XYZ file of C-alpha atoms in Angstrom:
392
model
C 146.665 207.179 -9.803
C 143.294 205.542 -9.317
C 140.950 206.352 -11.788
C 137.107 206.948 -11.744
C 134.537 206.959 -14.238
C 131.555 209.513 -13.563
C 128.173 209.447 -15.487
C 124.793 209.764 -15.074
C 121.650 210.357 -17.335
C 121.247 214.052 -18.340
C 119.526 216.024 -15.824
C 120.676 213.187 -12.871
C 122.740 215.987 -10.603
C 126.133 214.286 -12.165
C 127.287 218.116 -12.506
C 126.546 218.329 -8.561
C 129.248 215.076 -7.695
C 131.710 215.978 -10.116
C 131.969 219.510 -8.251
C 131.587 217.890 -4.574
C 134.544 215.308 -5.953
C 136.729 218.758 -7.137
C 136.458 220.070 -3.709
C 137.307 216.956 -1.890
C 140.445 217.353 -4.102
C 139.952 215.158 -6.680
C 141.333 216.058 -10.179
C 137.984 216.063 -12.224
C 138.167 216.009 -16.407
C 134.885 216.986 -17.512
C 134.464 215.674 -20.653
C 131.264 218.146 -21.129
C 134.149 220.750 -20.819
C 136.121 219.165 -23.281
C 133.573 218.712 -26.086
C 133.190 222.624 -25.886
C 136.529 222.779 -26.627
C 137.229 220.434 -29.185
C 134.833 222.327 -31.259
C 135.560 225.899 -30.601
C 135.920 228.664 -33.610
C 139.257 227.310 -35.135
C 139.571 223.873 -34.445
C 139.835 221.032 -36.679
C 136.655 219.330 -34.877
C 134.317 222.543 -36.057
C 135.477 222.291 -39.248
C 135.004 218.421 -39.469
C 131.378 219.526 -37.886
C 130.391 221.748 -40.654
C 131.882 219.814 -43.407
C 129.648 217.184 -42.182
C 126.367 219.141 -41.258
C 126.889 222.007 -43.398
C 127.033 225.781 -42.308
C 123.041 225.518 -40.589
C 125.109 224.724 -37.443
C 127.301 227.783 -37.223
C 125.867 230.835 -35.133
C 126.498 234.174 -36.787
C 129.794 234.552 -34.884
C 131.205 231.936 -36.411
C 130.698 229.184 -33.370
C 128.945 226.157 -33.441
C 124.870 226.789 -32.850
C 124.675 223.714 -30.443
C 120.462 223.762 -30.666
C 120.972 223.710 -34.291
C 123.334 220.812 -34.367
C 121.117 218.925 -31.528
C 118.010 219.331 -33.952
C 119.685 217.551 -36.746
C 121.215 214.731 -34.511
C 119.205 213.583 -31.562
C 116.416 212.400 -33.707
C 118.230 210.529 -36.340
C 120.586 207.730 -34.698
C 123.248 207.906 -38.147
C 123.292 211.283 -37.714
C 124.460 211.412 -33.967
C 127.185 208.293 -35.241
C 128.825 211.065 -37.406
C 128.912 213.607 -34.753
C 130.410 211.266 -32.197
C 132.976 209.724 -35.089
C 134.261 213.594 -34.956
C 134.093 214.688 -31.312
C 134.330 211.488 -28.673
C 138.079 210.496 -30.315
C 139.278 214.198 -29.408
C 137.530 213.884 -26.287
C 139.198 210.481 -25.178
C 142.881 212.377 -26.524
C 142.413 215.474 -24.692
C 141.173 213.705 -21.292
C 144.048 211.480 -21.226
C 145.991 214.341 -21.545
C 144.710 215.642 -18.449
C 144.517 212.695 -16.686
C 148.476 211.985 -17.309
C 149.167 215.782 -16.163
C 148.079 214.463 -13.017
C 150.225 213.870 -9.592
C 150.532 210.225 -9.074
C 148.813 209.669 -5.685
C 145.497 211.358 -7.518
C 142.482 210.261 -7.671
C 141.243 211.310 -11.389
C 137.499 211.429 -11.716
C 136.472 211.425 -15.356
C 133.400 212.997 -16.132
C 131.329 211.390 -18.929
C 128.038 212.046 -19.813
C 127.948 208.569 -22.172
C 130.622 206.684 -20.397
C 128.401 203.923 -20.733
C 126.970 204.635 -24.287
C 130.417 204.322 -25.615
C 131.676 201.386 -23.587
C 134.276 202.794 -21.744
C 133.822 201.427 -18.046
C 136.554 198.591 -18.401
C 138.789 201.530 -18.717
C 138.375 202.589 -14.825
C 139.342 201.430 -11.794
C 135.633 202.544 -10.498
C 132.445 203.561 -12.039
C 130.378 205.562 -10.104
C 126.482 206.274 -11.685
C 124.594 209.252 -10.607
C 120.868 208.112 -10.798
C 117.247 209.959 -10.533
C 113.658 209.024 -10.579
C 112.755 210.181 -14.107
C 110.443 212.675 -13.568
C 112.592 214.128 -11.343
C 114.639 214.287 -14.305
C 112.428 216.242 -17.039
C 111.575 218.813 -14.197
C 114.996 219.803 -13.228
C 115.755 220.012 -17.360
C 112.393 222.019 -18.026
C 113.090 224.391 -14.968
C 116.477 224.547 -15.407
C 117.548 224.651 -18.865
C 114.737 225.626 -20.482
C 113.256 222.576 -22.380
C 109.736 221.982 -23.439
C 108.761 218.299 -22.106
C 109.072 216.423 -25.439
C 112.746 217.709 -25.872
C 113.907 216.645 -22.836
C 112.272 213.210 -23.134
C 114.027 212.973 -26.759
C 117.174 214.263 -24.620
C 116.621 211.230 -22.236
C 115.630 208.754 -24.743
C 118.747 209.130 -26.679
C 120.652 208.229 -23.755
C 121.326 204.463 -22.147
C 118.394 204.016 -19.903
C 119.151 203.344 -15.986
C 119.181 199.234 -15.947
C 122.083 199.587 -18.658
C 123.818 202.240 -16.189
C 123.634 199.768 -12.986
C 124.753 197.183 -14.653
C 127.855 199.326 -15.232
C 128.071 200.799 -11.956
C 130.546 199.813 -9.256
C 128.702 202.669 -7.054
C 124.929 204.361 -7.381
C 124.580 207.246 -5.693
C 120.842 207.969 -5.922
C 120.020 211.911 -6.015
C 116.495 211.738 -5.460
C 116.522 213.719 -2.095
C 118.460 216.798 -0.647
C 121.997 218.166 -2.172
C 123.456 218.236 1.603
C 122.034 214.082 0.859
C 123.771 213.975 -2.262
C 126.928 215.555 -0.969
C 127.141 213.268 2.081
C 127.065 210.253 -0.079
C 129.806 211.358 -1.965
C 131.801 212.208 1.360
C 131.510 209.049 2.582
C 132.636 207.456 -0.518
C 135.606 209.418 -1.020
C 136.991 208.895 2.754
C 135.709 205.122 2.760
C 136.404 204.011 -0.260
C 138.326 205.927 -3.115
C 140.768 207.608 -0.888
C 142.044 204.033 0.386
C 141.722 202.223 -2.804
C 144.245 204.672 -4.515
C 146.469 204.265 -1.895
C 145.780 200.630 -2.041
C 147.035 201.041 -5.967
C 149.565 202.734 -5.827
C 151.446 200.701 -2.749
C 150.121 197.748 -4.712
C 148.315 196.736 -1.776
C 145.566 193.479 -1.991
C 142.325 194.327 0.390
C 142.281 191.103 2.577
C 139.320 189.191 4.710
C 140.421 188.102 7.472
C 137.286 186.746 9.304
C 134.847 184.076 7.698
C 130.938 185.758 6.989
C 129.045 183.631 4.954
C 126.403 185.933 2.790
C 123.143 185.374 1.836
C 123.069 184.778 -2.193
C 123.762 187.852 -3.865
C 122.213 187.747 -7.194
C 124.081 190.984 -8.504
C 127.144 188.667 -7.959
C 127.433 187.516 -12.043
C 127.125 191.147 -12.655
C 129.935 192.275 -10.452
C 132.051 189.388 -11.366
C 131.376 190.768 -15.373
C 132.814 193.879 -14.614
C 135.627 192.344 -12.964
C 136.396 190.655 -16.220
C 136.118 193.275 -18.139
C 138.758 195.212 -16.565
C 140.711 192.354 -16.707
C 140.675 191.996 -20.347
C 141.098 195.859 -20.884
C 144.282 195.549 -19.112
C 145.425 192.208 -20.758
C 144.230 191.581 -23.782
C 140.532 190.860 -25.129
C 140.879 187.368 -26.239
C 142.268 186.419 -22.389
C 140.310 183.340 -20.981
C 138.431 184.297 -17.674
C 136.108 182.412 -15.815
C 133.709 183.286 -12.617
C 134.761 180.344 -10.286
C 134.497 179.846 -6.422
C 131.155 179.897 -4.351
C 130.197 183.366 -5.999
C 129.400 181.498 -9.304
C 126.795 178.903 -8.174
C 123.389 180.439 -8.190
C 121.648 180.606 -4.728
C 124.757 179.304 -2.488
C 125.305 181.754 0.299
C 129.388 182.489 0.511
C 131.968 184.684 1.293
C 131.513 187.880 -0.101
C 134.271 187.574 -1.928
C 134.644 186.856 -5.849
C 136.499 184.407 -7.276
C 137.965 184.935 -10.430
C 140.026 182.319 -12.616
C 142.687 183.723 -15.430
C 143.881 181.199 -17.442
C 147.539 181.344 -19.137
C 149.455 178.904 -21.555
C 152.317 178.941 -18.884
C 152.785 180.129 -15.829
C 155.637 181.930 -16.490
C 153.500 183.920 -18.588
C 152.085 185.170 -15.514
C 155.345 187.309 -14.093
C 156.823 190.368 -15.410
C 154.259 192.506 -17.493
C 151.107 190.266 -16.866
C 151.696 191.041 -13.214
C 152.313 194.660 -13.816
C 148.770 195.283 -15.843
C 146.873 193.429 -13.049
C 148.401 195.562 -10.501
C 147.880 198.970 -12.376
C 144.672 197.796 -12.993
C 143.496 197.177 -9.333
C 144.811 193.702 -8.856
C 147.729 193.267 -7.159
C 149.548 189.763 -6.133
C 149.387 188.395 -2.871
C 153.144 187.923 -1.192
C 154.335 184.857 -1.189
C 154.188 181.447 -3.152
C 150.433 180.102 -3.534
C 149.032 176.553 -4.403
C 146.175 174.511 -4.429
C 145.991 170.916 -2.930
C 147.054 167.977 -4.566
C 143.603 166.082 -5.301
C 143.352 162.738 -4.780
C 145.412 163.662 -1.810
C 149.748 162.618 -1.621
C 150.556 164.127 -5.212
C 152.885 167.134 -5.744
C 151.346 170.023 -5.075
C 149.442 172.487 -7.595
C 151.219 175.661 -8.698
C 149.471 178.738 -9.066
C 149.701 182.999 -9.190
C 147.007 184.677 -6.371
C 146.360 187.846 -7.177
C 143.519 190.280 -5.237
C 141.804 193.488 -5.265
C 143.490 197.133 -4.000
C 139.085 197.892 -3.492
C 138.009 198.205 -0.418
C 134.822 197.371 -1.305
C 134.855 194.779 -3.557
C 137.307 191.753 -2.509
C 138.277 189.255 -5.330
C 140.419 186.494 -5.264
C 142.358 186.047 -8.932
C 143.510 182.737 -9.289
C 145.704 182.325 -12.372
C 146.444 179.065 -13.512
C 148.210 176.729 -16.593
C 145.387 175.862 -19.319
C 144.583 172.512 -18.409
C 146.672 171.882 -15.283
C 144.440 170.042 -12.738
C 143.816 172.902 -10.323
C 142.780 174.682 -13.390
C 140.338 171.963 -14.694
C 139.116 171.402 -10.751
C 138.241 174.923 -10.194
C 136.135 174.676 -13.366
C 134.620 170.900 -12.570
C 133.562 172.030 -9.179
C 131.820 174.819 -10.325
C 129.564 173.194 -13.068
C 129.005 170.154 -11.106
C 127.762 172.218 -8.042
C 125.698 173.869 -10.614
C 124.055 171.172 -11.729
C 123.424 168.977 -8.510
C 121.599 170.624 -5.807
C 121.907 167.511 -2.844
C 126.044 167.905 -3.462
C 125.486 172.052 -3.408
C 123.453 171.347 -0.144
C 125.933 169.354 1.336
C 128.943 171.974 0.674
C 126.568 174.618 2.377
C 126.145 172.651 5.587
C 129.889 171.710 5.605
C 130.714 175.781 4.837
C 128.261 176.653 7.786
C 129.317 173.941 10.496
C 132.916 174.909 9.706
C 132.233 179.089 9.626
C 130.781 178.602 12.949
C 133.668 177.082 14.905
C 136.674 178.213 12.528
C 135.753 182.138 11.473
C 139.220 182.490 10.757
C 140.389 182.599 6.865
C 143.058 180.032 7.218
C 141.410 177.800 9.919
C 138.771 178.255 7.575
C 140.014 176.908 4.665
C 141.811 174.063 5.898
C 138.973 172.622 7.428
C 137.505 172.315 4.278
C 140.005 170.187 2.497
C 138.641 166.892 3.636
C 135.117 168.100 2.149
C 136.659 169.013 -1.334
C 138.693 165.585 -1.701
C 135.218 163.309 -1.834
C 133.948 166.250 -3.787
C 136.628 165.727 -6.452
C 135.521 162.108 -6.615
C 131.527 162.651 -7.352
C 132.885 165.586 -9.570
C 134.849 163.020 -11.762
C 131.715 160.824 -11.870
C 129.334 163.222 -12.783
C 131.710 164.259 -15.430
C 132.357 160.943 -16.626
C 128.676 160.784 -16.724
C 127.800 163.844 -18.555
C 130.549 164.040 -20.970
C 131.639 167.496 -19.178
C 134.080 169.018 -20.896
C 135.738 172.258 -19.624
């Protein structure tokens, strides 16, 4: 099932998606929901609550006064540490629950006010952040729910302010406007994007370019490409090497929109069976077929690799994984820095990519044009290195 993450800053219209999502059929855990639950008269999380608090935060019938509780907490950063040590790991339990009660061509849309606060966007296939000018904010929360103007600034304070949100965000859907706005944005990102992309999953399906755009420099690229990694990781294991590689990594080349991605393993055997299986659950499938990269100089044997790619539509990534110091490995890297670092080379490469784009806009074609370009490439590479004492 694909899997989206949903949050937004309090007062943002998140509510608003998550229901528009619901009736476009997805299967929506609201975590808000959840944390009602969790500390309802009888649980275990209530009683954690008041042996924590004490028994201020109990309303005469015995359920948790949430105004109390929010007095004591929302001002005093420890405070609100203790309550989320009690609630979010019954949350997270409960939602997964939910989530794996669901039918397998799903799309799940997870709910969660402080999916970001709490670090949990590696954990989706998608992150979607609702966002809203700020004052539209504190109007809709003073007219709405009630709140004097310094309680819902505290309220919005104590949240993960909007830069930290985009840079978590695979989507923003801005709600500054009309709900019919807000709804068609959501409609057109179910039907464009999530519906395919869980199909895409679940046939274990890579998204492919098959015509050659170059981009103008995109300088959210580093950002994207962290996300990317982070997923990456969740699904492998922290400590896993990955590097931004490829056109996408040198700052102010126009390219491809396309990221690359490098994943380095101590064999490449390591990269079959289970490796293969967590990339694919997690949104990157492998290309069919056998993949390799050139032999460089030129005549050698040539360079094994895995190519793995992305099941989203809207974000194509090319996942190279290679041996720890193999040479494709090591060239991939070497390019990269020395591109970096030399802008007459990085000019060059851009008026090969363009002459080339413009009479081969075909992927293949493409590439293979190119190969003459990268061999005397590989040679100033090794010089600079030599050089520089580049290391990678």
């Amino acid at each position: 099932m694909l899997r989206v993450g949903l949050t937004g800053g309090i007062g943002s219209g998140k509510s608003a998606v998550a229901a528009r999502f619901a009736r476009l059929g997805a299967v929506v855990v609201d975590s808000d929901r959840i944390a009602r639950e969790v500390v309802a008269p009888g649980s275990g999380g209530l009683a954690e609550i008041v042996a924590t608090f004490g028994t201020g935060v109990l309303a005469p019938d015995g359920s948790l006064d949430r105004p109390a509780l929010g007095a004591l907490v929302f001002g005093d950063q420890a405070a609100r540490r203790r309550l989320e040590a009690i609630t979010h790991p019954r949350v997270r339990a409960r939602s997964a629950e939910l989530a794996a009660a669901a039918p397998p061509d799903a799309v799940v849309v997870n709910d969660v006010p402080l999916l970001v606060e709490v670090g949990l966007a590696p954990t989706y296939h998608l992150v979607v952040v609702v966002q809203t000018a700020p004052e539209i904010r504190l109007a809709r929360l003073e007219r709405d729910r009630g709140m004097s103007r310094a309680e819902a600034e505290r309220r919005i304070a104590a949240q993960a302010d909007d830069a930290r949100r985009r840079a978590a965000a695979d989507v923003v859907l801005t709600n500054d406007a009309t709900l019919d706005d807000l709804h068609a944005s959501v409609d057109a990102l179910w039907h464009e994007r999530l519906l395919p992309y869980e199909e895409n999953v679940r046939e274990q399906r890579v998204v492919r370019t098959r015509r050659v755009r170059l981009a103008d420099p995109d300088p959210t690229w580093p950002q994207q490409y962290e996300r990317l990694a982070a997923r990456i990781r969740h699904a492998l294991t922290p400590d896993v090497r990955i590097d931004h590689i490829g056109s996408t990594s040198v700052p102010g080349l126009p390219a491809k929109d396309v990221i690359d991605v490098q994943l380095t393993v101590s064999s490449l055997d390591d990269a079959d069976g289970v490796l293969a299986e967590r990339l694919a659950d997690a949104g990157f499938p492998r290309f069919p077929g056998q993949w390799w990269d050139s032999p460089r100089p030129p005549g050698g044997e040539s360079w094994p690799k895995r190519l793995h790619g992305s099941s989203d539509p809207g974000r194509p990534v090319h996942l190279h994984v290679r041996e720890a110091g193999s040479p494709g490995w090591r060239y991939a890297l070497l390019m990269r820095d020395h591109l970096r670092a030399d802008p007459e080379q990085r000019a060059a490469y851009l008026a090969m990519k363009r002459a080339v784009a413009a009479t081969t806009p075909d992927n293949v074609g493409y590439a293979l044009a190119k190969e003459p370009w990268f061999d005397e490439e590989q040679v100033h590479a090794e010089e600079w290195a030599a050089r520089t004492g580049w290391r990678p």
